[in-house]
Amino acid sequence: MVNMEAVYVDPKNRRKKTGITNHQYYVVNNFNMVLDMQIQELGNRFNEVTTDLLIYMSSLSPFLNFGAFDKLNLLKLAEMYPCDFNFDEKDKLIYELGNYIAVKDDTRFDDFNGE
């Protein structure tokens, strides 16, 4: 078992001192490298439009008593669907979203956990 508090020795150049511990090398350096690769992979799979769509859709989630509800995000979501919302419908949407959040005060949704 590797002593995590011992000084890290680079296997390619054993004579050169690294100045870091095994813990820093394995936890910080390797963890950050793997994390960067995963973030890059997610970025390749989900473009900006898809990410925005997911963020805007999350505003409709009833989880935690509609805690993520955001009128501005929902208006941006409507902008992403120009064929489904004409100018008048977008104008009415502002008021209709106020009615949607009125459900928040309905006691039937108090114990809703989103499952």
XYZ file of C-alpha atoms in Angstrom:
115
model
C 0.000 0.000 0.000
C 1.265 3.445 -0.907
C 1.982 5.888 1.897
C -0.128 8.863 0.834
C 1.871 11.337 2.942
C 5.226 10.326 1.420
C 6.837 12.413 -1.315
C 5.684 11.420 -4.776
C 8.433 9.967 -6.967
C 7.973 10.302 -10.710
C 8.536 6.841 -12.223
C 10.071 8.364 -15.370
C 12.693 10.339 -13.474
C 13.261 8.955 -9.976
C 16.094 11.364 -9.165
C 14.042 14.515 -9.770
C 12.134 15.716 -6.701
C 8.516 16.575 -7.372
C 7.744 18.487 -4.178
C 4.289 16.963 -3.879
C 2.902 14.099 -1.822
C 1.388 10.916 -3.183
C -1.963 12.165 -1.931
C -1.717 15.348 -3.992
C -0.618 13.449 -7.074
C -3.318 10.787 -6.975
C -6.208 12.799 -5.613
C -5.664 16.251 -7.064
C -3.782 15.742 -10.314
C -5.443 12.512 -11.471
C -8.895 13.452 -10.203
C -8.794 16.802 -12.003
C -7.592 15.144 -15.207
C -10.458 12.607 -15.141
C -12.959 15.315 -14.239
C -11.781 17.482 -17.145
C -12.161 14.529 -19.526
C -15.718 13.886 -18.303
C -16.687 17.552 -18.633
C -15.260 17.613 -22.143
C -17.207 14.460 -23.053
C -20.445 15.980 -21.727
C -19.717 19.147 -23.680
C -19.292 17.077 -26.847
C -22.591 15.255 -26.302
C -24.713 18.222 -25.251
C -24.399 21.421 -27.225
C -25.402 24.836 -25.882
C -28.949 24.661 -27.273
C -29.593 21.284 -25.665
C -28.183 22.467 -22.346
C -30.349 25.592 -22.431
C -33.385 23.465 -23.249
C -32.762 21.262 -20.209
C -32.278 24.285 -17.947
C -35.456 25.945 -19.194
C -37.486 22.731 -18.886
C -36.325 22.264 -15.302
C -38.284 25.412 -14.434
C -41.472 23.361 -14.821
C -40.465 20.721 -12.302
C -42.883 20.368 -9.373
C -40.074 18.989 -7.210
C -39.652 20.831 -3.889
C -42.913 22.699 -4.361
C -41.906 24.194 -7.728
C -38.656 25.502 -6.252
C -37.017 25.841 -9.684
C -39.925 27.774 -11.229
C -38.613 30.741 -13.202
C -40.818 32.824 -15.506
C -37.867 34.212 -17.469
C -36.534 30.742 -18.266
C -39.976 29.636 -19.406
C -40.315 32.671 -21.641
C -36.934 31.805 -23.161
C -38.216 28.265 -23.650
C -41.193 29.629 -25.586
C -38.759 31.612 -27.768
C -37.126 28.315 -28.756
C -40.427 27.198 -30.325
C -41.446 30.043 -32.670
C -43.874 27.831 -34.626
C -45.799 26.952 -31.463
C -46.030 30.432 -29.924
C -47.038 33.461 -31.948
C -46.598 37.008 -30.626
C -49.985 37.141 -28.896
C -49.505 33.764 -27.231
C -46.110 34.800 -25.902
C -47.678 37.960 -24.505
C -50.407 35.942 -22.746
C -47.860 33.442 -21.492
C -46.516 35.908 -18.933
C -49.903 35.992 -17.211
C -50.580 32.287 -17.639
C -47.314 31.449 -15.894
C -48.614 33.362 -12.887
C -51.609 30.998 -12.823
C -49.317 27.993 -13.101
C -47.412 28.939 -9.986
C -50.707 29.347 -8.129
C -50.649 25.551 -7.919
C -47.803 26.035 -5.484
C -50.322 27.068 -2.830
C -52.527 24.021 -3.437
C -52.230 21.691 -0.418
C -52.600 18.589 -2.622
C -49.015 19.141 -3.786
C -47.457 19.592 -0.340
C -45.959 16.094 -0.150
C -45.031 15.761 -3.816
C -41.457 14.470 -4.117
C -41.120 14.336 -7.909
C -41.027 10.552 -8.266
